[in-house]
Amino acid sequence: MRVSIKDIALKCNLSVSTVSRALNGDYGVKSATRTSVMKVAKELGYVPNIAAKELVSQKSKLIGIILNESDGDGEARPAFFELLPHINKTLAIFNYRAIIYTINSNSYIRGEITDIINLRNLSGCIVVSVFRENHPIYEDIKSLNNPIVVLESSILTRICSNINTDEVMGGYMATRYLIDNGHKQIGFVNGPQNFEISNERFEGFQKAIEESQLQISDTAIIWSNYTGSGGKDSIHQLIQNNPAITAVFFANDLMAMGAISSMAESGILVPKDISIIGYDGLFVCKYYNPPLASVVIDNAAIGVRAAELLLELINGGSGKTVRVMPKLFEGKSVRKY
Amino acid sequence: MRVSIKDIALKCNLSVSTVSRALNGDYGVKSATRTSVMKVAKELGYVPNIAAKELVSQKSKLIGIILNESDGDGEARPAFFELLPHINKTLAIFNYRAIIYTINSNSYIRGEITDIINLRNLSGCIVVSVFRENHPIYEDIKSLNNPIVVLESSILTRICSNINTDEVMGGYMATRYLIDNGHKQIGFVNGPQNFEISNERFEGFQKAIEESQLQISDTAIIWSNYTGSGGKDSIHQLIQNNPAITAVFFANDLMAMGAISSMAESGILVPKDISIIGYDGLFVCKYYNPPLASVVIDNAAIGVRAAELLLELINGGSGKTVRVMPKLFEGKSVRKY
DNA sequence: GTGAAAGCGCTAACAC
DNA sequence: GTGTTAGCGCTTTCAC
């Protein structure tokens, strides 16, 4: 049988209520009483029963982390796994813990996220995966009555914060970097059109192109799928239709890597024959061959900030938007003309 | 106020105990009663209060996943993040959920893992990170009274299972693959000596070397640190001391990648000038330039199996050892002589 | 400053 | 087959 406050009360000749107050640092307990309670608790190896606390307080100190199941194969969005430890560590400082939930994006039914929260009385949750635009989960989030932080989205309510990279800026930075290095014939391999991030990165791309008054043919823009093999297919198509191309911006690193390794087999070298820049700043970029230029998303900062935003909401704060600036990693995959 | 079984009882003209029995599928409830209870529960939007259930049952349906904090930087052991979704999905089938705990390997104090388990009454836990040999956490695990599954270790008790790749075989396969391709001057860049996996991979390496009666100089074996920059430093040292070397086995992919990208800058090409094989089978291997030969650890299988082993222990089964065979990914980084 | 008692939502004897 | 009751460990009024 585990030690309970009753055991402490018995040993201290006190009532359970006093012990409870002493243990929880409440006012109205003589300081001598408190020290003796603490001492006995330690001696007895007392561990509070969280289930009992939760039952009476109706709260849980548990945070849900919502993951899109398709991220699970490790290919789709590896960057999100870099977030997890940082979210977790920040939450742990305040004695919150994270439960991971995997949601199948295709079989999602309205209210699923509400059920998840209610079942374990979660204090809040963080949606780390990007779902396609107009995915029903976003409707649920908007009408939710629980604190929630959504990454890479712009949902903002009294009780929902969002944190995201400035994707337009990211797209702009990547394209600008190519232009600044003298490239004029530039291709863009993007993700699917029904993702907010794809469209924003595209907007940044366009901005940089227009600003420089470059002409980009329609065939130089490909809407792919954020996978390595998608990158591979796209680059060949791109080169075939645009033989004069000298640089390509891929909307994520995985597609860029798929393209580079595939081109190498055809004897096309990076950056000698063609320059490549990716997006995400995966930690493997710096060990890629060649080190892959990329728009770096600061996952550590986002993870910490997401957790902080959620804790703010839990403590009564109201929803806000936080925007994180991406950085450029130059790598060695872009040639200067 | 949330709907409780009391509300259902009221509406159905039943007692709470009958409702409880009906809801939990216990025997001794008329089938008509059960259907009406179910119907009303649904109508009212009833969600069971898990805290109450846990309080009375003294169990939690919560599993701890123990991560070494140093894995958190995403560099140390990226492969483990590939495990997570698979563990999680398997647990979810049986309504168990995973809580992620980050442990700082250096500041660990005896009993920490026991406290973690007791505080939330975890049904069990899975230790996914590799700690160095003789780390105090392993002593704690041996004397634990709760179901636990440890990856990449050989701890086996009545209530502790372990699951690991056959690392000796992995080391053997990698080395054998180089030998079979005609390499005779082979180098080995390993991880730190105080990790069980390093020593096992080394054993496999030695076995293949001896079997083939090759001579390997002491300077061709380097104990590094599993990081990309460690791989970079090691390869240059290796080549300098062993100019005739034609192939190197790296005990993980990250070191191999660090080495390849660094060699490229010095004009040393893989596999033309030197052949490289890695270990782990990270999903980026196939998009590396060149696609990196590697010993593939089947993280999906390990994740699923680890969860299954834990559930077995929770349901009264006893500790067992499961060994998973690694596979070889040939890539294009090894040249045939 | 401390104690007695009620109750959070649920399960599990035990009674009928 | 169903109801009554006690109790899981804790917090929180309300007395004193």
XYZ file of C-alpha atoms (C1' of nucleotides) in Angstrom:
706
model
C 0.000 0.000 0.000
C 1.313 3.378 -0.931
C 1.801 6.141 1.594
C -1.030 8.684 1.622
C -1.576 11.944 3.457
C -3.588 9.916 5.951
C -0.425 8.101 7.004
C 1.376 11.388 7.430
C -1.531 12.805 9.419
C -1.483 9.801 11.741
C 2.216 10.015 12.383
C 2.075 13.772 12.941
C -1.067 13.743 15.052
C -2.741 16.069 12.640
C -5.789 15.948 10.439
C -5.546 15.171 6.766
C -6.700 18.653 5.871
C -3.816 20.262 7.702
C -1.394 17.898 6.058
C -2.868 18.738 2.683
C -2.503 22.439 3.359
C 1.045 22.037 4.598
C 2.051 19.986 1.590
C 0.538 22.416 -0.866
C 2.093 25.490 0.645
C -1.273 27.023 1.547
C -1.560 29.803 4.113
C -2.828 29.212 7.604
C -0.409 26.542 8.723
C 2.055 27.072 11.547
C 5.536 26.949 10.170
C 6.570 24.322 12.722
C 3.657 22.141 11.615
C 4.681 22.503 8.013
C 8.278 21.487 8.599
C 7.283 18.416 10.578
C 4.803 17.394 7.882
C 7.441 17.820 5.207
C 9.914 15.825 7.225
C 7.558 12.925 7.833
C 6.430 12.963 4.203
C 10.002 12.562 3.127
C 10.735 9.846 5.682
C 7.724 7.849 4.604
C 8.559 8.350 0.927
C 5.243 10.011 0.235
C 4.283 10.434 -3.403
C 1.069 12.356 -4.089
C -1.659 10.513 -5.923
C -2.173 12.518 -9.056
C -5.386 10.749 -9.987
C -6.962 11.888 -6.733
C -5.727 15.420 -7.237
C -7.084 15.462 -10.732
C -10.419 14.101 -9.643
C -10.997 16.827 -7.127
C -9.393 19.687 -9.052
C -10.860 18.690 -12.409
C -7.608 19.526 -14.115
C -4.787 17.373 -15.293
C -1.398 19.023 -15.868
C -1.338 16.991 -19.049
C -0.796 18.490 -22.486
C -1.721 16.788 -25.728
C 0.679 16.932 -28.640
C -1.177 16.350 -31.855
C 0.740 14.678 -34.620
C -0.441 13.936 -38.103
C -0.081 10.201 -38.563
C 1.463 10.578 -41.994
C 4.381 12.331 -40.343
C 4.974 9.033 -38.665
C 6.910 7.482 -41.475
C 9.729 9.848 -40.676
C 9.780 11.117 -44.204
C 6.999 13.632 -44.404
C 8.049 16.155 -41.795
C 11.140 15.110 -39.914
C 11.544 18.612 -38.570
C 8.669 18.160 -36.185
C 10.469 15.471 -34.306
C 13.150 18.018 -33.592
C 10.512 20.135 -31.875
C 9.299 17.533 -29.454
C 12.139 17.518 -26.923
C 12.060 21.283 -26.641
C 8.340 21.430 -26.062
C 8.682 18.666 -23.540
C 11.485 20.236 -21.574
C 9.734 23.574 -21.319
C 6.516 21.984 -20.124
C 8.391 19.875 -17.582
C 9.732 22.990 -15.858
C 6.159 23.737 -14.804
C 5.339 20.134 -14.043
C 3.275 19.629 -17.125
C 3.721 16.494 -19.184
C 3.039 15.791 -22.811
C 0.957 12.974 -24.219
C 1.466 12.226 -27.876
C -1.601 11.693 -30.014
C -1.453 10.523 -33.571
C -4.304 11.607 -35.777
C -5.002 10.089 -39.122
C -5.541 13.076 -41.307
C -7.802 11.230 -43.750
C -10.114 9.483 -41.337
C -10.473 12.445 -38.988
C -14.030 12.990 -37.825
C -15.359 16.245 -36.452
C -14.957 16.508 -32.698
C -12.093 14.057 -32.444
C -9.762 16.598 -30.891
C -12.439 17.639 -28.420
C -12.838 14.031 -27.347
C -9.118 13.662 -26.886
C -9.033 16.689 -24.631
C -12.101 15.750 -22.623
C -11.192 12.149 -22.024
C -8.061 12.978 -20.092
C -9.073 16.462 -19.111
C -6.035 17.847 -20.864
C -5.008 21.327 -19.780
C -4.387 22.158 -23.383
C -2.752 20.972 -26.522
C -0.252 21.798 -29.187
C -0.926 20.906 -32.795
C 2.505 20.455 -34.307
C 1.628 18.900 -37.628
C 0.509 20.791 -40.630
C -2.797 19.625 -42.000
C -3.999 20.611 -45.404
C -5.979 23.811 -45.729
C -9.662 23.492 -44.800
C -9.013 20.280 -42.926
C -11.927 19.759 -40.517
C -9.564 19.775 -37.538
C -9.134 23.520 -38.015
C -12.880 24.078 -37.687
C -12.838 22.094 -34.442
C -9.930 24.119 -33.141
C -11.720 27.398 -33.801
C -14.676 26.405 -31.659
C -12.700 24.737 -28.910
C -13.033 25.909 -25.331
C -9.610 24.703 -24.259
C -6.211 26.348 -24.558
C -4.525 25.354 -27.773
C -1.460 26.367 -29.715
C -1.306 25.656 -33.416
C 1.919 25.657 -35.356
C 2.128 26.903 -38.901
C -1.389 28.230 -39.063
C -3.054 31.558 -38.499
C -5.938 30.531 -36.303
C -6.341 33.042 -33.527
C -9.072 33.018 -30.917
C -9.437 34.119 -27.314
C -7.933 30.819 -26.284
C -5.918 29.746 -29.309
C -2.451 31.046 -30.093
C -0.434 30.336 -33.159
C 3.243 30.381 -33.826
C 4.780 30.181 -37.209
C 7.748 30.936 -39.268
C 7.432 33.823 -41.642
C 7.062 31.564 -44.658
C 6.701 34.369 -47.135
C 9.989 35.713 -45.851
C 11.498 32.232 -46.033
C 10.491 31.839 -49.666
C 11.759 35.323 -50.367
C 15.109 34.731 -48.660
C 15.803 31.541 -50.562
C 14.941 33.051 -53.937
C 16.759 36.280 -53.174
C 19.866 34.292 -52.263
C 19.840 32.660 -55.673
C 19.290 35.963 -57.438
C 22.005 37.685 -55.417
C 24.397 35.009 -56.594
C 23.701 35.946 -60.156
C 21.081 33.358 -61.110
C 18.468 34.488 -63.623
C 16.868 31.237 -64.757
C 15.365 29.910 -61.560
C 13.036 26.994 -60.931
C 10.776 26.374 -57.971
C 9.660 22.952 -56.735
C 6.938 23.498 -54.163
C 4.767 21.279 -51.963
C 1.084 20.599 -52.579
C -1.102 23.573 -53.361
C -3.561 22.867 -50.575
C -1.078 23.599 -47.796
C -0.925 27.088 -46.400
C 2.860 26.881 -46.111
C 3.233 26.014 -49.782
C 1.313 29.065 -50.831
C 3.197 31.359 -48.524
C 6.565 30.096 -49.685
C 5.375 30.619 -53.230
C 4.347 34.164 -52.426
C 7.862 34.879 -51.160
C 9.311 33.340 -54.290
C 7.150 35.507 -56.523
C 7.967 38.635 -54.576
C 11.706 38.134 -55.051
C 11.261 37.311 -58.719
C 9.089 40.348 -59.453
C 11.338 42.623 -57.489
C 14.202 41.588 -59.727
C 12.091 41.756 -62.849
C 13.002 38.248 -63.865
C 10.852 36.231 -66.206
C 9.931 32.764 -65.008
C 8.132 30.389 -67.344
C 5.162 28.398 -66.065
C 7.045 25.164 -66.582
C 9.687 26.300 -64.107
C 7.221 26.013 -61.272
C 6.229 22.550 -60.102
C 3.788 21.634 -57.372
C 5.187 18.446 -55.905
C 4.689 16.641 -52.593
C 7.488 17.294 -50.076
C 8.993 13.800 -50.493
C 12.420 12.741 -51.678
C 11.118 10.920 -54.692
C 8.891 13.876 -55.512
C 12.027 16.000 -55.650
C 13.726 13.522 -57.900
C 10.880 13.437 -60.403
C 10.477 17.185 -60.384
C 14.074 18.077 -61.123
C 14.191 15.952 -64.252
C 10.946 17.401 -65.517
C 12.187 20.857 -64.717
C 15.490 20.478 -66.541
C 13.848 18.912 -69.546
C 11.436 21.808 -69.972
C 13.931 24.492 -69.002
C 17.394 23.530 -70.227
C 18.795 26.967 -69.421
C 17.938 26.774 -65.744
C 20.852 27.411 -63.361
C 19.244 27.232 -59.932
C 16.291 25.583 -58.221
C 14.579 26.416 -54.964
C 12.959 23.379 -53.320
C 10.288 24.051 -50.714
C 11.833 21.471 -48.396
C 15.180 19.787 -47.878
C 13.942 16.304 -48.547
C 12.897 17.117 -52.101
C 16.195 18.944 -52.617
C 18.160 15.920 -51.446
C 16.158 13.545 -53.575
C 16.890 15.752 -56.549
C 20.609 16.133 -55.879
C 21.283 12.434 -55.398
C 19.308 11.596 -58.499
C 21.061 14.204 -60.622
C 24.453 12.901 -59.474
C 23.609 9.578 -61.062
C 23.015 11.360 -64.357
C 26.291 13.202 -63.962
C 24.697 16.549 -63.181
C 26.713 18.142 -60.390
C 25.676 20.557 -57.657
C 26.600 23.367 -57.591
C 28.790 23.179 -60.708
C 25.990 22.455 -63.178
C 23.044 23.564 -61.161
C 22.558 25.334 -57.839
C 20.109 24.089 -55.221
C 18.594 25.563 -52.100
C 16.247 23.748 -49.760
C 13.967 24.658 -46.890
C 13.660 23.503 -43.253
C 17.313 23.463 -42.254
C 17.334 19.814 -41.218
C 20.409 19.108 -39.147
C 21.686 16.746 -41.851
C 21.969 19.684 -44.265
C 25.386 20.517 -42.957
C 26.592 16.966 -43.524
C 25.024 16.669 -46.931
C 27.200 16.434 -50.018
C 27.494 19.242 -50.779
C 26.320 20.945 -47.590
C 22.840 21.997 -48.563
C 21.874 25.661 -48.553
C 18.566 25.944 -46.782
C 16.097 28.219 -45.062
C 16.525 27.235 -41.434
C 13.534 26.997 -39.175
C 14.573 27.353 -35.578
C 12.809 24.338 -34.125
C 14.278 24.743 -30.681
C 12.950 28.292 -30.406
C 9.562 27.323 -31.810
C 9.259 24.374 -29.442
C 10.069 26.435 -26.385
C 7.864 29.324 -27.479
C 4.936 27.036 -28.291
C 5.061 25.555 -24.810
C 5.291 29.004 -23.248
C 2.347 30.268 -25.270
C 0.259 27.332 -24.129
C 1.158 27.858 -20.481
C 0.170 31.510 -20.856
C -3.232 30.501 -22.182
C -3.674 27.989 -19.389
C -2.933 30.696 -16.850
C -5.649 32.907 -18.275
C -3.765 34.747 -20.976
C -5.376 35.330 -24.323
C -4.509 34.082 -27.772
C -1.703 35.735 -29.654
C 0.306 35.314 -32.795
C 4.034 34.796 -32.709
C 6.112 34.947 -35.796
C 9.602 33.521 -35.965
C 12.078 34.652 -38.578
C 13.843 31.950 -40.561
C 17.593 32.134 -41.108
C 19.668 31.279 -44.111
C 22.214 28.485 -44.073
C 24.480 29.061 -47.042
C 25.932 25.585 -47.316
C 27.876 24.928 -50.502
C 25.172 24.077 -52.960
C 24.742 27.455 -54.596
C 27.224 28.697 -57.155
C 28.128 32.339 -57.628
C 28.037 33.817 -61.096
C -20.801 20.482 -15.582
C -19.789 17.385 -17.406
C -22.103 14.428 -17.857
C -21.416 11.622 -15.375
C -22.804 8.139 -14.982
C -25.106 9.634 -12.365
C -26.849 11.639 -15.076
C -27.243 8.561 -17.183
C -28.560 6.610 -14.195
C -31.143 9.301 -13.517
C -32.369 9.426 -17.082
C -32.521 5.623 -17.325
C -34.084 5.087 -13.928
C -31.195 2.868 -12.924
C -28.541 2.917 -10.247
C -25.052 4.142 -11.001
C -23.613 0.676 -10.482
C -25.780 -0.807 -13.185
C -24.817 1.970 -15.519
C -21.167 1.365 -14.699
C -21.539 -2.334 -15.395
C -23.372 -1.681 -18.635
C -20.800 0.804 -19.839
C -17.891 -1.474 -19.026
C -19.331 -4.532 -20.694
C -19.532 -6.515 -17.455
C -21.767 -9.563 -17.119
C -25.039 -9.510 -15.255
C -26.772 -6.750 -17.134
C -29.890 -7.339 -19.192
C -29.125 -6.688 -22.795
C -32.053 -4.288 -23.098
C -30.710 -2.332 -20.140
C -27.297 -2.142 -21.736
C -28.597 -0.825 -25.048
C -30.648 1.846 -23.366
C -27.700 2.914 -21.238
C -25.485 3.094 -24.279
C -28.058 5.094 -26.150
C -28.544 7.635 -23.386
C -24.787 7.892 -22.843
C -24.383 8.793 -26.446
C -27.258 11.251 -26.418
C -25.866 13.036 -23.405
C -22.362 13.044 -24.843
C -20.983 11.116 -21.915
C -17.193 10.987 -21.573
C -15.842 8.815 -18.755
C -13.748 10.571 -16.149
C -10.396 8.870 -16.354
C -9.099 10.418 -13.160
C -11.930 8.778 -11.215
C -11.323 5.460 -12.924
C -7.648 5.662 -12.146
C -8.272 6.563 -8.546
C -10.391 3.553 -7.906
C -8.525 1.084 -10.080
C -5.056 2.287 -9.026
C -3.844 1.959 -12.568
C -3.373 4.524 -15.259
C -3.242 3.251 -18.853
C -0.338 5.607 -19.230
C 3.071 4.541 -20.488
C 6.283 6.473 -19.944
C 8.712 6.840 -22.811
C 12.143 7.597 -21.456
C 14.365 9.697 -23.649
C 17.901 10.710 -22.994
C 17.972 14.482 -23.045
C 21.076 14.591 -25.201
C 19.055 12.947 -27.946
C 17.058 16.122 -27.913
C 19.359 18.069 -30.146
C 18.236 15.882 -33.003
C 21.789 14.979 -33.798
C 22.701 12.278 -31.351
C 20.227 9.571 -32.200
C 17.718 10.711 -34.787
C 16.647 7.145 -35.337
C 14.768 7.074 -32.054
C 12.387 9.715 -33.207
C 11.445 7.351 -35.976
C 10.382 4.852 -33.324
C 7.999 7.076 -31.472
C 5.016 7.080 -33.815
C 5.101 3.308 -34.071
C 5.208 2.785 -30.340
C 2.447 5.291 -29.978
C 0.165 3.764 -32.556
C 0.506 0.281 -31.139
C -0.238 1.451 -27.614
C -3.240 3.433 -28.817
C -4.884 0.282 -30.150
C -5.211 -0.892 -26.562
C -6.128 2.541 -25.266
C -2.791 3.185 -23.682
C -1.134 6.554 -24.155
C 2.480 7.575 -24.011
C 3.986 10.338 -21.910
C 7.426 11.504 -22.955
C 10.003 11.977 -20.233
C 13.373 13.528 -20.874
C 16.135 12.430 -18.562
C 19.421 14.224 -18.293
C 21.909 11.449 -18.451
C 24.533 13.318 -16.434
C 22.427 14.589 -13.588
C 20.458 11.381 -13.129
C 19.994 10.421 -9.514
C 19.155 6.919 -8.325
C 15.444 6.306 -8.072
C 14.467 8.962 -10.615
C 12.759 6.493 -12.888
C 10.887 4.952 -9.967
C 9.587 8.391 -8.997
C 8.463 9.030 -12.543
C 6.489 5.814 -12.566
C 4.979 6.257 -9.118
C 3.900 9.834 -9.530
C 1.550 9.086 -12.389
C 1.063 5.454 -11.603
C 2.368 4.535 -15.017
C 1.432 1.066 -16.201
C 4.947 0.664 -17.485
C 7.603 2.327 -19.504
C 9.838 2.005 -22.498
C 13.410 3.198 -22.349
C 14.243 4.109 -25.927
C 17.513 5.926 -25.474
C 20.834 4.245 -25.072
C 22.679 5.267 -21.935
C 26.319 4.518 -21.458
C 27.278 1.196 -19.892
C 26.992 1.105 -16.102
C 24.758 4.141 -16.089
C 22.866 4.157 -12.765
C 19.523 4.041 -14.581
C 20.236 0.430 -15.461
C 20.628 -0.498 -11.796
C 17.284 1.121 -11.074
C 15.675 -0.757 -13.919
C 16.915 -4.086 -12.616
C 15.266 -3.597 -9.247
C 12.067 -2.041 -10.575
C 8.716 -3.598 -9.757
C 6.959 -2.228 -12.802
C 6.773 -3.517 -16.342
C 9.527 -2.060 -18.437
C 10.970 -2.580 -21.882
C 14.511 -1.473 -22.572
C 15.841 -0.978 -26.071
C 19.386 -1.820 -27.024
C 20.278 -3.430 -23.740
C 20.341 -6.948 -22.355
C 18.597 -6.405 -19.039
C 16.179 -9.226 -18.453
C 14.085 -9.719 -15.321
C 10.719 -11.227 -14.486
C 9.159 -7.923 -15.418
C 11.685 -6.371 -17.798
C 11.945 -7.261 -21.467
C 14.527 -6.066 -23.879
C 14.526 -5.700 -27.604
C 17.563 -5.019 -29.652
C 19.089 -5.304 -33.010
C 21.725 -7.954 -33.414
C 24.538 -5.436 -33.352
C 27.263 -8.008 -33.715
C 25.528 -9.180 -36.856
C 25.146 -5.573 -38.003
C 28.842 -4.917 -37.601
C 29.584 -8.169 -39.334
C 27.260 -7.473 -42.262
C 28.718 -4.053 -42.930
C 32.302 -5.283 -42.849
C 31.488 -8.400 -44.813
C 29.869 -6.257 -47.497
C 33.075 -4.275 -47.905
C 35.173 -7.433 -48.008
C 32.867 -9.099 -50.494
C 33.339 -6.107 -52.755
C 37.053 -6.730 -52.789
C 38.246 -4.315 -50.121
C 41.275 -5.399 -48.110
C 42.404 -2.195 -46.402
C 39.432 -1.340 -44.249
C 38.979 1.300 -41.569
C 36.436 1.404 -38.757
C 35.141 4.559 -37.095
C 33.173 3.527 -34.041
C 31.208 5.297 -31.293
C 32.441 5.717 -27.731
C 33.868 2.664 -26.017
C 31.522 2.864 -23.045
C 28.436 2.065 -25.073
C 27.320 -1.535 -25.350
C 26.326 -1.025 -28.992
C 29.779 0.258 -29.910
C 31.445 -2.831 -28.514
C 29.033 -5.176 -30.205
C 29.435 -3.509 -33.573
C 33.170 -3.773 -33.087
C 32.868 -7.461 -32.317
C 31.045 -7.988 -35.606
C 33.707 -6.007 -37.416
C 36.476 -8.139 -35.911
C 34.681 -11.345 -36.705
C 34.439 -10.493 -40.393
C 38.042 -9.317 -40.518
C 39.401 -12.449 -38.839
C 37.263 -14.716 -40.924
C 38.848 -13.210 -44.009
C 42.322 -13.237 -42.516
C 42.826 -9.561 -43.220
C 45.348 -7.511 -41.292
C 44.047 -4.277 -39.836
C 46.463 -1.846 -38.245
C 45.559 -0.256 -34.898
C 45.459 3.163 -36.490
C 42.654 2.010 -38.766
C 40.298 1.781 -35.818
C 39.026 5.004 -34.285
C 36.721 5.423 -31.326
C 34.750 8.554 -32.109
C 31.465 9.963 -30.846
C 28.545 9.279 -33.214
C 28.353 12.928 -34.404
C 28.789 14.378 -37.854
C 31.823 16.408 -36.918
C 33.313 13.361 -35.195
C 33.054 11.523 -38.491
C 34.709 14.378 -40.308
C 37.693 14.481 -37.953
C 38.062 10.721 -37.939
C 38.192 10.237 -41.686
C 41.060 12.663 -42.137
C 43.030 11.083 -39.317
C 42.322 7.672 -40.754
C 43.445 8.522 -44.272
C 46.552 10.239 -43.035
C 47.673 7.221 -41.040
C 46.508 4.666 -43.579
C 46.968 6.061 -47.086
C 46.234 2.697 -48.677
C 42.794 2.420 -47.165
C 39.977 1.786 -49.679
C 36.894 1.487 -47.476
C 35.617 2.691 -44.123
C 32.809 1.393 -41.962
C 31.217 4.089 -39.779
C 29.236 2.918 -36.762
C 26.477 5.357 -37.609
C 25.188 7.259 -40.616
C 25.769 10.675 -39.176
C 29.505 10.141 -38.865
C 29.559 8.674 -42.356
C 27.789 11.712 -43.774
C 30.038 14.110 -41.927
C 33.013 12.300 -43.406
C 31.696 12.177 -46.965
C 30.786 15.860 -47.159
C 34.110 16.831 -45.691
C 36.094 14.605 -48.051
C 34.230 16.076 -51.021
C 35.649 19.472 -50.153
C 39.140 17.988 -50.317
C 38.305 16.424 -53.648
C 38.127 12.875 -52.301
C 35.180 11.190 -53.948
C 32.903 8.428 -52.693
C 32.914 5.696 -53.877
C 35.541 6.420 -56.545
C 38.427 7.138 -54.172
C 37.097 5.562 -51.034
C 34.074 3.433 -50.169
C 31.865 4.195 -47.195
C 29.209 2.274 -45.329
C 27.173 3.626 -42.418
C 24.870 2.227 -39.772
C 21.255 2.968 -38.732
C 19.613 3.216 -42.117
C 18.273 6.726 -41.596
C 15.634 7.459 -44.176
C 17.831 10.200 -45.642
C 20.394 7.567 -46.660
C 18.547 6.888 -49.860
C 18.597 10.586 -50.778
C 22.197 11.092 -49.805
C 24.787 11.841 -52.446
C 25.750 9.156 -53.166
C 22.969 7.055 -51.622
C 24.661 5.808 -48.484
C 25.136 2.087 -47.932
C 24.034 1.336 -44.395
C 22.995 -1.302 -41.927
C 19.296 -0.674 -41.621
C 17.616 -0.929 -38.272
C 13.930 -1.545 -38.684
C 12.571 1.133 -36.403
C 8.975 0.509 -37.295
C 9.264 -3.155 -36.305
C 11.153 -2.343 -33.128
C 8.634 0.307 -32.129
C 5.675 -1.980 -32.623
C 7.378 -4.919 -30.938
C 8.501 -2.828 -27.972
C 4.940 -1.722 -27.348
C 3.692 -5.288 -27.680
C 6.300 -6.578 -25.253
C 5.290 -3.973 -22.716
C 1.615 -4.792 -23.048
C 2.466 -8.462 -22.508
C 4.282 -7.619 -19.293
C 1.401 -5.444 -18.135
C -0.968 -8.336 -18.730
C 1.106 -10.621 -16.548
C 3.579 -12.017 -19.037
C 7.190 -12.374 -18.070
C 10.312 -10.693 -19.376
C 11.783 -11.867 -22.621
C 14.467 -10.967 -25.072
C 13.659 -10.140 -28.657
C 16.317 -9.785 -31.228
C 15.736 -8.048 -34.543
C 17.939 -8.690 -37.513
C 19.329 -5.672 -39.324
C 19.204 -5.464 -43.093
C 21.677 -4.128 -45.573
C 20.933 -1.141 -47.761
C 23.471 -1.220 -50.562
C 23.190 2.374 -51.666
C 25.882 3.529 -54.073
C 28.711 4.412 -51.748
C 30.679 1.181 -51.976
C 32.833 0.435 -54.977
C 33.436 -3.072 -56.321
C 37.009 -4.174 -56.958
C -4.141 27.356 13.133
C -6.499 23.132 12.978
C -10.237 19.550 12.518
C -14.597 17.392 10.748
C -17.073 16.358 6.957
C -18.603 16.468 2.278
C -17.725 15.221 -2.195
C -15.004 14.818 -6.939
C -16.785 10.185 -10.447
C -16.167 5.856 -10.403
C -15.918 0.557 -9.104
C -16.884 -3.419 -6.408
C -18.461 -5.880 -2.574
C -22.660 -7.216 -0.682
C -27.533 -7.439 -0.324
C -31.908 -8.351 -2.280
C -30.391 -8.447 -12.818
C -30.232 -4.467 -10.090
C -29.627 -1.329 -5.997
C -27.128 0.225 -1.768
C -23.066 1.432 0.157
C -18.299 2.115 1.095
C -14.230 3.945 -0.329
C -10.101 5.172 -3.714
C -6.799 10.009 -1.989
C -7.354 14.299 -2.136
C -9.175 19.439 -1.563
C -12.195 22.557 0.401
C -15.829 24.596 2.812
C -17.282 25.468 7.416
C -16.759 25.174 12.366
C -14.251 25.995 16.387
